[in-house]
Amino acid sequence: MMDRNAKVAVTLGDPAGVGPEVIVKALAALPSEERRDFIIIGNVEALERADRVSGTGLKFGPADIPGDDRIAVDEVPLSAALPEIGKVSPVAGDASVRYITRAVDLAMSGQADVIVTAPINKEAMNLAGHHHDGHTGLLAHLTGSKSSFMLLASERLNTIHVSTHISLKGAIERAKTERVLATIEAGHRHFLRLGEKARIAVAGLNPHCGENGLFGTEDMEFLAPAVEQAQAKGIDVVGPISADTVFARAYNGAFDLVIAQYHDQGHIPIKLVAFDTAVNVSLGLPIDRVSVDHGTAFDIAGTGKANHVNMLSAIAYARLMARSPRREA
């Protein structure tokens, strides 16, 4: 199917959001010969609309036509007309899920080495009848995986999450020894794959890690045993360490990876120090996936103002993963 031998499948995201714009801008910033390594999963019409507002001058065409300078597009039919830009739409939500499903098929069959995803809108996706928490849950469902892990990666700070898109109450309930240990192991394996034995720190769940039970016992009961079990397996990990200091210590070089116990605990420091460059990496799946770490930005979609730096970071990290074979710890 892919005469251009594309190895990186890029999903369009919600076609009413900024995904198409950041994709065309990022590809336009790459040398023309490198664009042959990509196949976009989406719609030519949406890409051409993004090209007009972004002024990139790119051309797009079917993925099975070789020998020209068009960027390969694996066309996924829409359920209705191309939705209005900047609006929540079930048509767009359904399309975003179809794009991801097609990309997973390519990756699972070996026709793509890695998936790069543009942002989707969870409200639109659910309006279309696709009831998942976002990319993470959808990818786990499509690949038949029991669960997956969200790693936020940047130059000076990396964090992997024990839980993500659940309530804070649910996150506390999920921070059990088995899940914390599995998260440590997933991060450890990923860094080994990239050629590094990570120095890992586990962030505490409660203030000051509970102060020996004064502010809660979860850190003593569940997190500390997970650290001990990981250490027994030869993993370089310490903790739990109070969350109000561990991220600063990691940013300043003491650790390569922090285990965050819930969504905001890990996202806030990453977005503070690497808002435009941090990328979202899914671990624990049989395929590789990297995403931008921003949303659909309906308020600026269609204006040509969307910043493509984060998409370039996602592409660079995806290429790094494609060059690094999977390995066991």
mmCIF file of C-alpha atoms in Angstrom:
data_model
loop_
_atom_site.group_PDB
_atom_site.id
_atom_site.type_symbol
_atom_site.label_atom_id
_atom_site.label_comp_id
_atom_site.label_asym_id
_atom_site.label_seq_id
_atom_site.Cartn_x
_atom_site.Cartn_y
_atom_site.Cartn_z
ATOM 1 C CA MET A 1 0.000 0.000 0.000
ATOM 2 C CA MET A 2 2.751 2.487 0.876
ATOM 3 C CA ASP A 3 5.003 2.779 -2.163
ATOM 4 C CA ARG A 4 6.754 5.674 -0.494
ATOM 5 C CA ASN A 5 7.821 3.352 2.325
ATOM 6 C CA ALA A 6 6.432 5.712 4.945
ATOM 7 C CA LYS A 7 7.470 4.745 8.465
ATOM 8 C CA VAL A 8 5.836 7.480 10.542
ATOM 9 C CA ALA A 9 2.038 7.598 10.530
ATOM 10 C CA VAL A 10 0.687 11.003 11.587
ATOM 11 C CA THR A 11 -2.976 11.201 12.581
ATOM 12 C CA LEU A 12 -4.807 14.411 11.752
ATOM 13 C CA GLY A 13 -6.455 14.756 15.164
ATOM 14 C CA ASP A 14 -9.760 16.596 15.361
ATOM 15 C CA PRO A 15 -10.113 18.144 11.877
ATOM 16 C CA ALA A 16 -11.880 21.175 13.378
ATOM 17 C CA GLY A 17 -8.915 21.939 15.639
ATOM 18 C CA VAL A 18 -5.312 23.026 15.120
ATOM 19 C CA GLY A 19 -4.039 19.523 14.335
ATOM 20 C CA PRO A 20 -4.038 19.941 10.545
ATOM 21 C CA GLU A 21 -2.300 23.305 10.849
ATOM 22 C CA VAL A 22 0.531 22.135 13.111
ATOM 23 C CA ILE A 23 1.043 19.104 10.890
ATOM 24 C CA VAL A 24 1.420 21.061 7.660
ATOM 25 C CA LYS A 25 3.656 23.647 9.330
ATOM 26 C CA ALA A 26 5.885 20.953 10.861
ATOM 27 C CA LEU A 27 6.232 19.035 7.605
ATOM 28 C CA ALA A 28 6.957 22.259 5.735
ATOM 29 C CA ALA A 29 9.806 22.906 8.181
ATOM 30 C CA LEU A 30 11.446 19.568 7.340
ATOM 31 C CA PRO A 31 13.727 18.990 4.328
ATOM 32 C CA SER A 32 11.636 17.838 1.368
ATOM 33 C CA GLU A 33 13.381 14.474 1.166
ATOM 34 C CA GLU A 34 12.448 13.687 4.766
ATOM 35 C CA ARG A 35 8.748 14.167 4.083
ATOM 36 C CA ARG A 36 8.728 10.862 2.229
ATOM 37 C CA ASP A 37 9.101 9.139 5.606
ATOM 38 C CA PHE A 38 5.587 10.243 6.596
ATOM 39 C CA ILE A 39 2.050 9.245 5.830
ATOM 40 C CA ILE A 40 -0.812 11.375 7.134
ATOM 41 C CA ILE A 41 -3.938 9.561 8.235
ATOM 42 C CA GLY A 42 -6.791 11.953 7.543
ATOM 43 C CA ASN A 43 -8.405 13.918 4.759
ATOM 44 C CA VAL A 44 -6.821 15.848 1.916
ATOM 45 C CA GLU A 45 -9.608 18.447 2.130
ATOM 46 C CA ALA A 46 -8.780 19.236 5.776
ATOM 47 C CA LEU A 47 -5.061 19.439 5.003
ATOM 48 C CA GLU A 48 -5.622 21.748 2.057
ATOM 49 C CA ARG A 49 -7.760 23.992 4.261
ATOM 50 C CA ALA A 50 -4.936 24.112 6.798
ATOM 51 C CA ASP A 51 -2.413 24.778 4.053
ATOM 52 C CA ARG A 52 -4.397 27.785 2.855
ATOM 53 C CA VAL A 53 -4.437 29.461 6.267
ATOM 54 C CA SER A 54 -0.820 28.517 7.024
ATOM 55 C CA GLY A 55 0.673 29.385 3.666
ATOM 56 C CA THR A 56 2.945 26.332 3.530
ATOM 57 C CA GLY A 57 2.444 25.548 -0.159
ATOM 58 C CA LEU A 58 2.462 21.788 0.340
ATOM 59 C CA LYS A 59 0.679 19.294 -1.893
ATOM 60 C CA PHE A 60 -1.117 16.168 -0.733
ATOM 61 C CA GLY A 61 -2.201 13.021 -2.476
ATOM 62 C CA PRO A 62 -3.135 9.355 -2.153
ATOM 63 C CA ALA A 63 -0.651 7.161 -0.351
ATOM 64 C CA ASP A 64 -0.403 4.694 -3.215
ATOM 65 C CA ILE A 65 0.785 7.101 -5.921
ATOM 66 C CA PRO A 66 4.613 7.228 -6.079
ATOM 67 C CA GLY A 67 6.957 9.468 -7.981
ATOM 68 C CA ASP A 68 5.752 12.969 -7.158
ATOM 69 C CA ASP A 69 6.404 15.532 -4.435
ATOM 70 C CA ARG A 70 3.017 15.226 -2.762
ATOM 71 C CA ILE A 71 2.850 14.207 0.889
ATOM 72 C CA ALA A 72 1.214 10.819 1.206
ATOM 73 C CA VAL A 73 -2.287 10.813 2.697
ATOM 74 C CA ASP A 74 -4.204 7.719 3.682
ATOM 75 C CA GLU A 75 -7.699 9.082 3.109
ATOM 76 C CA VAL A 76 -10.243 8.135 5.779
ATOM 77 C CA PRO A 77 -13.830 8.938 4.720
ATOM 78 C CA LEU A 78 -15.834 11.353 6.852
ATOM 79 C CA SER A 79 -19.353 10.484 7.972
ATOM 80 C CA ALA A 80 -20.574 13.862 6.650
ATOM 81 C CA ALA A 81 -19.175 17.068 5.182
ATOM 82 C CA LEU A 82 -15.927 18.453 6.581
ATOM 83 C CA PRO A 83 -16.937 20.072 9.893
ATOM 84 C CA GLU A 84 -16.704 23.781 10.552
ATOM 85 C CA ILE A 85 -13.377 24.746 11.990
ATOM 86 C CA GLY A 86 -13.192 25.770 15.645
ATOM 87 C CA LYS A 87 -16.423 24.004 16.655
ATOM 88 C CA VAL A 88 -17.103 20.875 18.704
ATOM 89 C CA SER A 89 -18.613 18.373 16.302
ATOM 90 C CA PRO A 90 -19.558 14.681 16.477
ATOM 91 C CA VAL A 91 -18.469 14.367 12.838
ATOM 92 C CA ALA A 92 -15.011 15.594 13.782
ATOM 93 C CA GLY A 93 -14.984 13.418 16.892
ATOM 94 C CA ASP A 94 -15.856 10.339 14.865
ATOM 95 C CA ALA A 95 -13.226 11.215 12.275
ATOM 96 C CA SER A 96 -10.495 11.566 14.898
ATOM 97 C CA VAL A 97 -11.240 8.062 16.178
ATOM 98 C CA ARG A 98 -11.236 6.659 12.647
ATOM 99 C CA TYR A 99 -7.832 8.196 12.001
ATOM 100 C CA ILE A 100 -6.383 6.620 15.131
ATOM 101 C CA THR A 101 -7.939 3.255 14.350
ATOM 102 C CA ARG A 102 -6.388 3.268 10.890
ATOM 103 C CA ALA A 103 -2.985 4.286 12.256
ATOM 104 C CA VAL A 104 -3.089 1.468 14.804
ATOM 105 C CA ASP A 105 -3.862 -0.978 11.988
ATOM 106 C CA LEU A 106 -0.777 0.212 10.103
ATOM 107 C CA ALA A 107 1.432 -0.021 13.177
ATOM 108 C CA MET A 108 0.134 -3.442 14.245
ATOM 109 C CA SER A 109 0.721 -4.801 10.740
ATOM 110 C CA GLY A 110 4.261 -3.400 10.561
ATOM 111 C CA GLN A 111 3.496 -0.850 7.843
ATOM 112 C CA ALA A 112 4.384 2.012 10.205
ATOM 113 C CA ASP A 113 7.100 2.016 12.843
ATOM 114 C CA VAL A 114 5.567 4.691 15.032
ATOM 115 C CA ILE A 115 2.418 6.805 15.300
ATOM 116 C CA VAL A 116 2.443 10.561 15.899
ATOM 117 C CA THR A 117 -0.922 11.933 16.973
ATOM 118 C CA ALA A 118 -2.315 15.436 16.671
ATOM 119 C CA PRO A 119 -4.777 16.558 19.382
ATOM 120 C CA ILE A 120 -8.327 15.248 19.670
ATOM 121 C CA ASN A 121 -11.307 16.682 21.515
ATOM 122 C CA LYS A 122 -12.750 14.358 24.151
ATOM 123 C CA GLU A 123 -16.165 16.032 24.089
ATOM 124 C CA ALA A 124 -16.465 15.625 20.325
ATOM 125 C CA MET A 125 -15.297 12.030 20.528
ATOM 126 C CA ASN A 126 -17.896 11.189 23.169
ATOM 127 C CA LEU A 127 -20.637 12.998 21.240
ATOM 128 C CA ALA A 128 -19.841 10.637 18.382
ATOM 129 C CA GLY A 129 -20.399 7.647 20.672
ATOM 130 C CA HIS A 130 -16.754 6.813 21.335
ATOM 131 C CA HIS A 131 -16.581 6.729 25.109
ATOM 132 C CA HIS A 132 -12.886 6.736 25.976
ATOM 133 C CA ASP A 133 -10.804 9.000 28.181
ATOM 134 C CA GLY A 134 -8.737 10.182 25.230
ATOM 135 C CA HIS A 135 -5.879 8.755 23.215
ATOM 136 C CA THR A 136 -4.518 6.691 26.114
ATOM 137 C CA GLY A 137 -7.652 4.652 26.742
ATOM 138 C CA LEU A 138 -8.529 4.389 23.056
ATOM 139 C CA LEU A 139 -5.094 3.078 22.120
ATOM 140 C CA ALA A 140 -5.211 0.501 24.905
ATOM 141 C CA HIS A 141 -8.632 -0.609 23.645
ATOM 142 C CA LEU A 142 -7.566 -0.824 19.996
ATOM 143 C CA THR A 143 -4.419 -2.804 20.768
ATOM 144 C CA GLY A 144 -6.060 -5.117 23.281
ATOM 145 C CA SER A 145 -3.776 -3.902 26.046
ATOM 146 C CA LYS A 146 -4.740 -4.209 29.702
ATOM 147 C CA SER A 147 -3.466 -0.712 30.361
ATOM 148 C CA SER A 148 -0.892 1.797 29.259
ATOM 149 C CA PHE A 149 1.263 4.488 30.825
ATOM 150 C CA MET A 150 1.604 8.166 29.966
ATOM 151 C CA LEU A 151 5.154 9.500 29.842
ATOM 152 C CA LEU A 152 5.708 13.233 29.428
ATOM 153 C CA ALA A 153 9.188 13.759 28.038
ATOM 154 C CA SER A 154 11.217 16.927 27.761
ATOM 155 C CA GLU A 155 14.883 17.869 27.696
ATOM 156 C CA ARG A 156 15.334 18.338 31.455
ATOM 157 C CA LEU A 157 12.290 16.748 33.049
ATOM 158 C CA ASN A 158 10.488 13.464 32.402
ATOM 159 C CA THR A 159 7.540 12.092 34.308
ATOM 160 C CA ILE A 160 5.444 8.950 33.972
ATOM 161 C CA HIS A 161 2.018 8.694 35.574
ATOM 162 C CA VAL A 162 0.492 6.027 37.776
ATOM 163 C CA SER A 163 -2.936 7.335 36.688
ATOM 164 C CA THR A 164 -4.120 10.026 34.313
ATOM 165 C CA HIS A 165 -7.678 10.790 33.240
ATOM 166 C CA ILE A 166 -9.608 9.795 36.335
ATOM 167 C CA SER A 167 -10.874 11.742 39.325
ATOM 168 C CA LEU A 168 -8.524 12.606 42.148
ATOM 169 C CA LYS A 169 -10.440 10.192 44.368
ATOM 170 C CA GLY A 170 -9.976 7.476 41.762
ATOM 171 C CA ALA A 171 -6.292 8.314 41.435
ATOM 172 C CA ILE A 172 -5.771 7.847 45.166
ATOM 173 C CA GLU A 173 -7.492 4.477 44.991
ATOM 174 C CA ARG A 174 -5.325 3.448 42.044
ATOM 175 C CA ALA A 175 -2.015 4.286 43.742
ATOM 176 C CA LYS A 176 -1.498 0.733 44.962
ATOM 177 C CA THR A 177 1.771 -1.177 45.117
ATOM 178 C CA GLU A 178 1.142 -3.276 41.998
ATOM 179 C CA ARG A 179 0.326 -0.296 39.790
ATOM 180 C CA VAL A 180 3.150 1.872 41.141
ATOM 181 C CA LEU A 181 5.625 -0.966 40.577
ATOM 182 C CA ALA A 182 4.346 -1.510 37.039
ATOM 183 C CA THR A 183 4.786 2.213 36.330
ATOM 184 C CA ILE A 184 8.359 2.166 37.615
ATOM 185 C CA GLU A 185 9.128 -0.867 35.457
ATOM 186 C CA ALA A 186 7.578 0.696 32.353
ATOM 187 C CA GLY A 187 9.707 3.825 32.724
ATOM 188 C CA HIS A 188 12.820 1.771 33.435
ATOM 189 C CA ARG A 189 12.308 -0.358 30.307
ATOM 190 C CA HIS A 190 11.730 2.700 28.142
ATOM 191 C CA PHE A 191 14.950 4.392 29.175
ATOM 192 C CA LEU A 192 16.871 1.162 28.674
ATOM 193 C CA ARG A 193 15.462 1.018 25.178
ATOM 194 C CA LEU A 194 16.849 4.487 24.521
ATOM 195 C CA GLY A 195 20.240 3.381 25.827
ATOM 196 C CA GLU A 196 20.141 4.751 29.359
ATOM 197 C CA LYS A 197 19.591 3.268 32.806
ATOM 198 C CA ALA A 198 17.362 5.903 34.342
ATOM 199 C CA ARG A 199 17.719 7.307 37.824
ATOM 200 C CA ILE A 200 14.117 7.194 38.979
ATOM 201 C CA ALA A 201 12.362 8.964 41.845
ATOM 202 C CA VAL A 202 8.856 8.183 43.055
ATOM 203 C CA ALA A 203 6.804 11.237 44.022
ATOM 204 C CA GLY A 204 4.801 10.949 47.219
ATOM 205 C CA LEU A 205 1.032 10.930 47.151
ATOM 206 C CA ASN A 206 0.315 12.858 50.356
ATOM 207 C CA PRO A 207 1.887 16.120 51.584
ATOM 208 C CA HIS A 208 5.396 15.355 52.850
ATOM 209 C CA CYS A 209 4.737 11.685 51.962
ATOM 210 C CA GLY A 210 2.257 11.544 54.818
ATOM 211 C CA GLU A 211 4.649 12.536 57.641
ATOM 212 C CA ASN A 212 4.736 8.954 58.989
ATOM 213 C CA GLY A 213 0.959 8.655 58.876
ATOM 214 C CA LEU A 214 0.058 12.109 60.137
ATOM 215 C CA PHE A 215 -1.291 13.152 56.713
ATOM 216 C CA GLY A 216 -2.212 9.721 55.381
ATOM 217 C CA THR A 217 -0.682 6.253 55.273
ATOM 218 C CA GLU A 218 -0.719 5.481 51.526
ATOM 219 C CA ASP A 219 2.930 6.385 51.008
ATOM 220 C CA MET A 220 4.046 3.931 53.696
ATOM 221 C CA GLU A 221 1.536 1.228 52.805
ATOM 222 C CA PHE A 222 1.720 1.182 49.025
ATOM 223 C CA LEU A 223 4.429 3.403 47.524
ATOM 224 C CA ALA A 224 7.385 2.424 49.701
ATOM 225 C CA PRO A 225 6.841 -1.338 49.103
ATOM 226 C CA ALA A 226 6.723 -0.705 45.339
ATOM 227 C CA VAL A 227 10.073 1.079 45.531
ATOM 228 C CA GLU A 228 11.584 -1.749 47.576
ATOM 229 C CA GLN A 229 10.364 -4.375 45.117
ATOM 230 C CA ALA A 230 11.746 -2.405 42.170
ATOM 231 C CA GLN A 231 15.098 -2.011 43.902
ATOM 232 C CA ALA A 232 15.183 -5.777 44.448
ATOM 233 C CA LYS A 233 14.890 -6.155 40.667
ATOM 234 C CA GLY A 234 17.957 -3.979 40.120
ATOM 235 C CA ILE A 235 16.122 -0.795 39.161
ATOM 236 C CA ASP A 236 17.757 2.481 40.217
ATOM 237 C CA VAL A 237 14.817 4.011 42.067
ATOM 238 C CA VAL A 238 14.300 5.898 45.321
ATOM 239 C CA GLY A 239 11.317 7.267 47.196
ATOM 240 C CA PRO A 240 8.715 8.156 47.892
ATOM 241 C CA ILE A 241 9.996 11.730 47.925
ATOM 242 C CA SER A 242 7.780 14.693 48.738
ATOM 243 C CA ALA A 243 6.220 15.944 45.516
ATOM 244 C CA ASP A 244 6.900 19.571 46.408
ATOM 245 C CA THR A 245 10.658 19.022 45.973
ATOM 246 C CA VAL A 246 11.201 15.978 43.750
ATOM 247 C CA PHE A 247 10.382 17.667 40.455
ATOM 248 C CA ALA A 248 12.761 20.548 41.119
ATOM 249 C CA ARG A 249 15.475 18.054 42.018
ATOM 250 C CA ALA A 250 14.869 16.133 38.793
ATOM 251 C CA TYR A 251 14.876 19.304 36.725
ATOM 252 C CA ASN A 252 18.237 20.219 38.244
ATOM 253 C CA GLY A 253 19.752 16.872 37.321
ATOM 254 C CA ALA A 254 19.301 14.559 40.309
ATOM 255 C CA PHE A 255 16.892 12.187 38.517
ATOM 256 C CA ASP A 256 16.082 11.229 34.939
ATOM 257 C CA LEU A 257 12.479 10.254 35.579
ATOM 258 C CA VAL A 258 9.821 11.003 38.184
ATOM 259 C CA ILE A 259 6.896 8.690 38.909
ATOM 260 C CA ALA A 260 3.859 10.972 39.303
ATOM 261 C CA GLN A 261 0.905 9.553 41.186
ATOM 262 C CA TYR A 262 -1.821 11.386 39.253
ATOM 263 C CA HIS A 263 -2.450 13.603 36.242
ATOM 264 C CA ASP A 264 -1.910 17.122 37.581
ATOM 265 C CA GLN A 265 0.978 16.145 39.825
ATOM 266 C CA GLY A 266 3.045 15.327 36.740
ATOM 267 C CA HIS A 267 1.530 17.658 34.180
ATOM 268 C CA ILE A 268 1.871 20.925 36.073
ATOM 269 C CA PRO A 269 5.665 20.885 36.449
ATOM 270 C CA ILE A 270 6.198 19.660 32.887
ATOM 271 C CA LYS A 271 3.987 22.360 31.421
ATOM 272 C CA LEU A 272 5.659 24.965 33.587
ATOM 273 C CA VAL A 273 9.173 24.229 32.333
ATOM 274 C CA ALA A 274 8.567 22.778 28.838
ATOM 275 C CA PHE A 275 5.163 23.941 27.663
ATOM 276 C CA ASP A 276 6.072 24.082 23.955
ATOM 277 C CA THR A 277 8.489 21.152 23.736
ATOM 278 C CA ALA A 278 7.289 18.350 26.036
ATOM 279 C CA VAL A 279 5.742 15.365 24.264
ATOM 280 C CA ASN A 280 3.345 12.646 25.359
ATOM 281 C CA VAL A 281 4.584 9.065 24.907
ATOM 282 C CA SER A 282 2.419 5.980 25.400
ATOM 283 C CA LEU A 283 4.223 3.075 27.058
ATOM 284 C CA GLY A 284 3.013 -0.459 27.691
ATOM 285 C CA LEU A 285 1.435 -0.887 24.239
ATOM 286 C CA PRO A 286 2.523 -3.270 21.458
ATOM 287 C CA ILE A 287 2.998 -0.215 19.217
ATOM 288 C CA ASP A 288 4.854 3.081 19.605
ATOM 289 C CA ARG A 289 2.962 6.342 19.857
ATOM 290 C CA VAL A 290 4.078 9.931 20.488
ATOM 291 C CA SER A 291 1.804 12.950 20.679
ATOM 292 C CA VAL A 292 1.910 16.675 21.032
ATOM 293 C CA ASP A 293 1.140 17.761 24.575
ATOM 294 C CA HIS A 294 -1.509 20.347 23.793
ATOM 295 C CA GLY A 295 -5.169 20.404 22.867
ATOM 296 C CA THR A 296 -7.286 21.288 19.856
ATOM 297 C CA ALA A 297 -7.188 25.045 20.592
ATOM 298 C CA PHE A 298 -10.510 25.775 18.909
ATOM 299 C CA ASP A 299 -10.117 29.458 19.796
ATOM 300 C CA ILE A 300 -7.264 29.906 17.300
ATOM 301 C CA ALA A 301 -8.012 27.084 14.862
ATOM 302 C CA GLY A 302 -8.215 28.346 11.312
ATOM 303 C CA THR A 303 -6.306 31.553 11.992
ATOM 304 C CA GLY A 304 -2.856 30.304 11.043
ATOM 305 C CA LYS A 305 -1.532 31.221 14.492
ATOM 306 C CA ALA A 306 -1.009 27.664 15.812
ATOM 307 C CA ASN A 307 2.561 26.954 16.912
ATOM 308 C CA HIS A 308 4.054 23.812 15.361
ATOM 309 C CA VAL A 309 7.134 23.550 17.609
ATOM 310 C CA ASN A 310 5.518 20.871 19.758
ATOM 311 C CA MET A 311 4.672 18.784 16.678
ATOM 312 C CA LEU A 312 8.305 18.998 15.585
ATOM 313 C CA SER A 313 9.332 17.768 19.043
ATOM 314 C CA ALA A 314 6.884 14.865 18.774
ATOM 315 C CA ILE A 315 8.233 13.935 15.351
ATOM 316 C CA ALA A 316 11.814 14.023 16.608
ATOM 317 C CA TYR A 317 10.988 11.800 19.598
ATOM 318 C CA ALA A 318 9.055 9.403 17.354
ATOM 319 C CA ARG A 319 12.067 9.039 15.089
ATOM 320 C CA LEU A 320 14.235 8.354 18.121
ATOM 321 C CA MET A 321 11.912 5.550 19.173
ATOM 322 C CA ALA A 322 11.783 4.141 15.636
ATOM 323 C CA ARG A 323 15.582 3.878 15.654
ATOM 324 C CA SER A 324 15.596 2.147 19.044
ATOM 325 C CA PRO A 325 14.404 -1.488 19.015
ATOM 326 C CA ARG A 326 12.251 -2.717 21.880
ATOM 327 C CA ARG A 327 14.164 -4.585 24.544
ATOM 328 C CA GLU A 328 13.518 -6.202 27.886
ATOM 329 C CA ALA A 329 14.885 -4.913 31.190
#
